[in-house]
Amino acid sequence: MRVPIWLMALLAVWGLALHGALAAALLYPDAIWRRWHRVWPGRAEETVSPFRRNTMALQARLDLTVQPRAVWVFGDSHVQAMDIGRIAERAVNLGIGEDTVPGLLSRIGAHPALPTAAGVVLAIGINDFAFRDPEEIAASYAVLLARLPAAMPVVVSAVLPVSEHARPGGFNARIGRLNAALATLCRARPTCRFADAGPLLRDATGAPDPQMYLADGLHLSAEGYRRWIEVLGPAVREGIPP
């Protein structure tokens, strides 16, 4: 049975379109995800998954046990996996994997004991790139900073660079734009200190050093954490009085 020419042409076009979509998803995953999110805005990144709900419930108990003058460290999976005692003698880990700035905004008010903290560390923003541009992330960050008591010491960690194979297509350039905006926001707040460990995670050529990352090129290796804490720890000790 001979296949009609029109059907062969249709299959060829379909195959090219499918391969093109797959190539775009591999090369520009964040751009694809942002556009999908805008087409279907109901799928927000702050959707409360069972993991997020359980983690928030556990962290809510902190308010019942934490003593005054502790350092509260908010963030995403980078914070969640951190040996938090390496940046402050009395610190509490409030990291949630995959969290975003709006996600943190939605949960930070659930801690009535927060005003008793000696200060706050914010290390978040990398996941936001799947949903918004650097300027939009910075606008959300400004709201987050405004949500904290004006006199509270704050340390803002720069969003860390990622390996080029993990996020191609100029991803680190966009991280740089966001960090410049975060540094500006921090300078506008007298009690804020900006800590940028990015240079310590790069090699002699200026590219992210693969030895600083796990195989995914996004999460830090043991050495990557050591270098991040080498910058973040002193910023916390100098910027947040015990």
Coordinates of N, CA and C in Angstrom, one line a residue, residues 52-174:
R52 N 6.0 20.5 50.5 CA 6.1 21.9 51.0 C 5.2 22.1 52.2
R53 N 4.0 21.5 52.2 CA 3.0 21.6 53.3 C 3.6 21.0 54.6
N54 N 4.2 19.8 54.4 CA 4.8 19.1 55.6 C 6.0 19.9 56.2
T55 N 6.8 20.4 55.2 CA 8.0 21.1 55.7 C 7.6 22.4 56.4
M56 N 6.6 23.1 55.9 CA 6.1 24.3 56.5 C 5.5 24.0 57.9
A57 N 4.8 22.9 58.0 CA 4.2 22.5 59.3 C 5.3 22.2 60.3
L58 N 6.4 21.6 59.9 CA 7.5 21.3 60.8 C 8.2 22.6 61.2
Q59 N 8.4 23.5 60.3 CA 9.1 24.7 60.6 C 8.2 25.6 61.5
A60 N 6.9 25.5 61.4 CA 6.0 26.3 62.2 C 6.2 26.0 63.7
R61 N 6.6 24.8 64.0 CA 6.9 24.4 65.4 C 8.1 25.2 66.0
L62 N 8.9 25.7 65.1 CA 10.1 26.4 65.5 C 9.7 27.6 66.5
D63 N 8.6 28.2 66.2 CA 8.1 29.3 67.0 C 7.9 28.9 68.4
L64 N 7.6 27.7 68.7 CA 7.3 27.2 70.0 C 8.6 26.9 70.8
T65 N 9.7 26.7 70.1 CA 11.0 26.3 70.8 C 12.2 27.2 70.7
V66 N 12.2 28.0 69.6 CA 13.4 28.9 69.3 C 13.5 29.9 70.4
Q67 N 14.8 30.1 70.8 CA 15.1 31.1 71.8 C 15.4 32.5 71.1
P68 N 15.2 33.6 71.8 CA 15.4 34.9 71.2 C 16.9 35.0 70.8
R69 N 17.1 35.9 69.8 CA 18.5 36.3 69.4 C 19.1 35.2 68.5
A70 N 18.3 34.3 67.9 CA 18.9 33.4 66.9 C 18.9 34.0 65.6
V71 N 19.7 33.5 64.7 CA 19.8 33.9 63.3 C 18.8 33.0 62.5
W72 N 17.9 33.6 61.8 CA 16.9 32.8 61.0 C 17.3 32.8 59.5
V73 N 17.6 31.7 59.0 CA 18.1 31.6 57.6 C 17.0 31.0 56.7
F74 N 16.5 31.9 55.8 CA 15.4 31.5 54.9 C 16.1 31.2 53.5
G75 N 15.5 30.3 52.8 CA 16.0 30.0 51.4 C 15.4 28.8 50.8
D76 N 16.1 28.3 49.7 CA 15.6 27.2 49.0 C 16.4 25.9 49.3
S77 N 16.6 25.0 48.3 CA 17.4 23.8 48.6 C 18.8 24.1 49.0
H78 N 19.4 25.1 48.5 CA 20.8 25.5 48.9 C 20.9 25.6 50.4
V79 N 19.9 26.3 51.0 CA 19.9 26.5 52.5 C 19.5 25.2 53.1
Q80 N 18.5 24.5 52.6 CA 18.0 23.3 53.3 C 19.1 22.3 53.5
A81 N 20.0 22.2 52.5 CA 21.1 21.2 52.6 C 22.3 21.7 53.4
M82 N 22.3 22.9 53.9 CA 23.4 23.6 54.5 C 23.6 23.1 56.0
D83 N 24.8 23.0 56.4 CA 25.2 22.8 57.8 C 25.1 24.2 58.4
I84 N 24.0 24.6 58.9 CA 23.7 25.9 59.2 C 24.5 26.5 60.4
G85 N 25.0 25.5 61.2 CA 25.8 26.0 62.3 C 27.1 26.5 61.9
R86 N 27.5 26.4 60.7 CA 28.8 26.9 60.2 C 28.8 28.4 59.9
I87 N 27.6 29.0 59.9 CA 27.5 30.4 59.6 C 27.2 31.3 60.8
A88 N 26.6 30.6 61.9 CA 26.3 31.3 63.1 C 26.2 30.3 64.2
E89 N 26.6 30.7 65.4 CA 26.5 29.7 66.5 C 25.1 29.3 66.8
R90 N 24.2 30.3 66.8 CA 22.8 30.0 67.0 C 22.0 30.4 65.8
A91 N 21.8 29.4 64.9 CA 21.0 29.6 63.7 C 20.0 28.6 63.5
V92 N 18.9 28.9 62.8 CA 17.9 27.9 62.5 C 17.7 27.9 61.0
N93 N 17.5 26.7 60.5 CA 17.4 26.4 59.0 C 15.9 26.5 58.6
L94 N 15.6 27.4 57.7 CA 14.2 27.6 57.2 C 14.2 27.5 55.7
G95 N 15.1 26.6 55.1 CA 15.1 26.4 53.7 C 14.1 25.4 53.3
I96 N 13.5 25.6 52.1 CA 12.6 24.7 51.5 C 13.0 24.5 50.0
G97 N 13.3 23.3 49.6 CA 13.7 23.0 48.3 C 12.6 23.5 47.3
E98 N 13.1 24.1 46.2 CA 12.3 24.6 45.1 C 11.6 25.9 45.4
D99 N 11.8 26.5 46.6 CA 11.1 27.7 46.9 C 11.5 28.9 46.1
T100 N 10.6 29.9 46.0 CA 10.9 31.1 45.3 C 10.7 32.3 46.2
V101 N 11.0 33.5 45.7 CA 10.8 34.7 46.5 C 9.3 34.9 46.8
P102 N 8.3 34.8 45.9 CA 6.9 34.8 46.3 C 6.5 33.7 47.2
G103 N 7.1 32.5 47.0 CA 6.9 31.4 47.9 C 7.3 31.7 49.4
L104 N 8.4 32.3 49.5 CA 8.9 32.8 50.8 C 8.0 33.8 51.4
L105 N 7.6 34.8 50.5 CA 6.7 35.8 51.0 C 5.4 35.2 51.6
S106 N 4.9 34.1 51.0 CA 3.7 33.5 51.4 C 3.8 32.8 52.7
R107 N 5.0 32.5 53.1 CA 5.2 31.7 54.4 C 5.9 32.5 55.5
I108 N 6.6 33.6 55.2 CA 7.4 34.2 56.2 C 6.5 34.8 57.3
G109 N 5.3 35.2 56.9 CA 4.4 35.8 57.9 C 3.8 34.7 58.9
A110 N 4.1 33.5 58.7 CA 3.5 32.4 59.5 C 4.4 32.2 60.8
H111 N 5.4 33.0 61.0 CA 6.3 32.9 62.1 C 6.2 34.0 63.1
P112 N 5.3 33.9 64.0 CA 5.1 35.0 65.0 C 6.3 35.3 65.8
A113 N 7.2 34.4 65.9 CA 8.4 34.6 66.8 C 9.5 35.3 66.0
L114 N 9.3 35.5 64.7 CA 10.4 36.1 63.9 C 10.9 37.5 64.5
P115 N 10.1 38.3 65.0 CA 10.6 39.6 65.6 C 11.6 39.4 66.7
T116 N 11.7 38.2 67.3 CA 12.7 37.9 68.3 C 14.1 37.5 67.8
A117 N 14.2 37.4 66.5 CA 15.4 36.9 65.9 C 16.5 38.0 66.0
A118 N 17.7 37.6 66.1 CA 18.8 38.6 66.0 C 19.0 39.2 64.7
G119 N 18.6 38.4 63.6 CA 18.7 38.9 62.3 C 18.2 37.8 61.3
V120 N 18.2 38.1 60.1 CA 17.7 37.2 59.0 C 18.7 37.1 57.9
V121 N 18.8 35.9 57.4 CA 19.6 35.6 56.2 C 18.7 35.2 55.1
L122 N 18.8 35.8 53.9 CA 17.9 35.5 52.8 C 18.8 35.0 51.7
A123 N 18.6 33.7 51.3 CA 19.4 33.1 50.2 C 18.4 32.4 49.2
I124 N 17.8 33.2 48.3 CA 16.8 32.6 47.5 C 16.7 33.4 46.2
G125 N 16.1 32.8 45.1 CA 16.0 33.5 43.9 C 16.3 32.7 42.6
I126 N 17.1 31.6 42.8 CA 17.4 30.9 41.6 C 16.2 30.2 40.9
N127 N 15.3 29.7 41.7 CA 14.1 29.0 41.2 C 13.2 30.0 40.5
D128 N 13.3 31.2 40.8 CA 12.3 32.2 40.2 C 12.5 32.4 38.7
F129 N 13.7 32.1 38.3 CA 14.0 32.3 36.8 C 13.2 31.4 35.9
A130 N 12.6 30.4 36.5 CA 11.7 29.6 35.7 C 10.3 30.3 35.5
F131 N 10.1 31.4 36.2 CA 8.8 32.0 36.1 C 8.8 33.5 35.8
R132 N 9.9 34.1 36.0 CA 9.9 35.6 35.8 C 11.4 36.1 35.5
D133 N 11.4 37.3 35.0 CA 12.7 37.9 34.6 C 13.4 38.5 35.8
P134 N 14.7 38.9 35.7 CA 15.4 39.4 36.8 C 14.7 40.6 37.4
E135 N 14.2 41.5 36.6 CA 13.6 42.7 37.2 C 12.3 42.4 38.0
E136 N 11.6 41.4 37.5 CA 10.4 41.0 38.3 C 10.8 40.3 39.6
I137 N 11.8 39.5 39.5 CA 12.3 38.9 40.8 C 12.7 39.9 41.8
A138 N 13.5 40.9 41.3 CA 13.9 42.0 42.2 C 12.8 42.8 42.8
A139 N 11.7 43.0 42.0 CA 10.5 43.6 42.6 C 9.9 42.8 43.7
S140 N 9.8 41.5 43.5 CA 9.3 40.6 44.6 C 10.2 40.7 45.8
Y141 N 11.5 40.7 45.6 CA 12.5 40.8 46.7 C 12.4 42.1 47.5
A142 N 12.1 43.2 46.8 CA 11.9 44.5 47.5 C 10.7 44.4 48.4
V143 N 9.6 43.7 48.0 CA 8.5 43.5 48.9 C 8.9 42.6 50.1
L144 N 9.7 41.6 49.8 CA 10.1 40.7 50.9 C 10.9 41.5 51.9
L145 N 11.8 42.3 51.5 CA 12.6 43.1 52.5 C 11.8 44.1 53.2
A146 N 10.8 44.6 52.6 CA 9.9 45.5 53.2 C 9.0 44.8 54.3
R147 N 8.8 43.5 54.1 CA 8.0 42.8 55.0 C 8.7 42.6 56.4
L148 N 10.0 42.7 56.4 CA 10.8 42.5 57.6 C 10.8 43.7 58.4
P149 N 10.9 43.6 59.8 CA 11.0 44.8 60.6 C 12.2 45.7 60.2
A150 N 11.9 47.0 60.1 CA 12.9 48.0 59.6 C 14.2 47.9 60.3
A151 N 14.2 47.7 61.6 CA 15.5 47.7 62.3 C 16.2 46.3 62.4
M152 N 15.6 45.3 61.8 CA 16.2 44.0 61.9 C 17.4 43.9 60.9
P153 N 18.5 43.4 61.4 CA 19.7 43.1 60.5 C 19.3 42.0 59.5
V154 N 19.8 42.3 58.3 CA 19.5 41.3 57.2 C 20.8 41.1 56.4
V155 N 21.0 39.8 56.1 CA 22.1 39.5 55.2 C 21.5 38.9 53.9
V156 N 21.7 39.5 52.8 CA 21.2 38.9 51.5 C 22.4 38.2 50.8
S157 N 22.2 37.0 50.5 CA 23.2 36.2 49.7 C 22.9 36.4 48.3
A158 N 23.9 36.7 47.5 CA 23.8 36.8 46.1 C 23.3 35.4 45.5
V159 N 22.5 35.4 44.5 CA 22.2 34.2 43.8 C 23.4 33.6 43.2
L160 N 23.7 32.4 43.5 CA 25.0 31.8 43.0 C 24.9 31.4 41.6
P161 N 26.1 31.5 40.9 CA 26.1 31.1 39.5 C 25.9 29.6 39.4
V162 N 25.6 29.1 38.2 CA 25.4 27.7 37.9 C 26.3 27.3 36.7
S163 N 26.6 26.0 36.6 CA 27.4 25.5 35.5 C 26.7 25.7 34.2
E164 N 27.5 26.1 33.2 CA 26.9 26.4 31.9 C 26.1 25.2 31.3
H165 N 26.5 24.0 31.6 CA 25.8 22.9 31.0 C 24.5 22.7 31.7
A166 N 24.3 23.2 32.9 CA 23.1 23.0 33.6 C 22.0 24.0 33.1
R167 N 22.4 25.2 32.9 CA 21.5 26.3 32.4 C 22.2 27.1 31.3
P168 N 22.1 26.7 30.1 CA 22.7 27.4 29.0 C 21.9 28.6 28.6
G169 N 22.3 29.3 27.5 CA 21.5 30.4 27.0 C 21.6 31.7 27.8
G170 N 22.8 32.0 28.3 CA 22.9 33.3 29.0 C 22.3 33.3 30.4
F171 N 22.2 32.2 31.1 CA 21.5 32.1 32.4 C 22.3 32.9 33.4
N172 N 23.6 32.7 33.4 CA 24.4 33.4 34.4 C 24.4 34.9 34.2
A173 N 24.2 35.4 33.0 CA 24.1 36.8 32.7 C 22.9 37.4 33.4
R174 N 21.8 36.6 33.4 CA 20.6 37.0 34.0 C 20.7 37.0 35.5

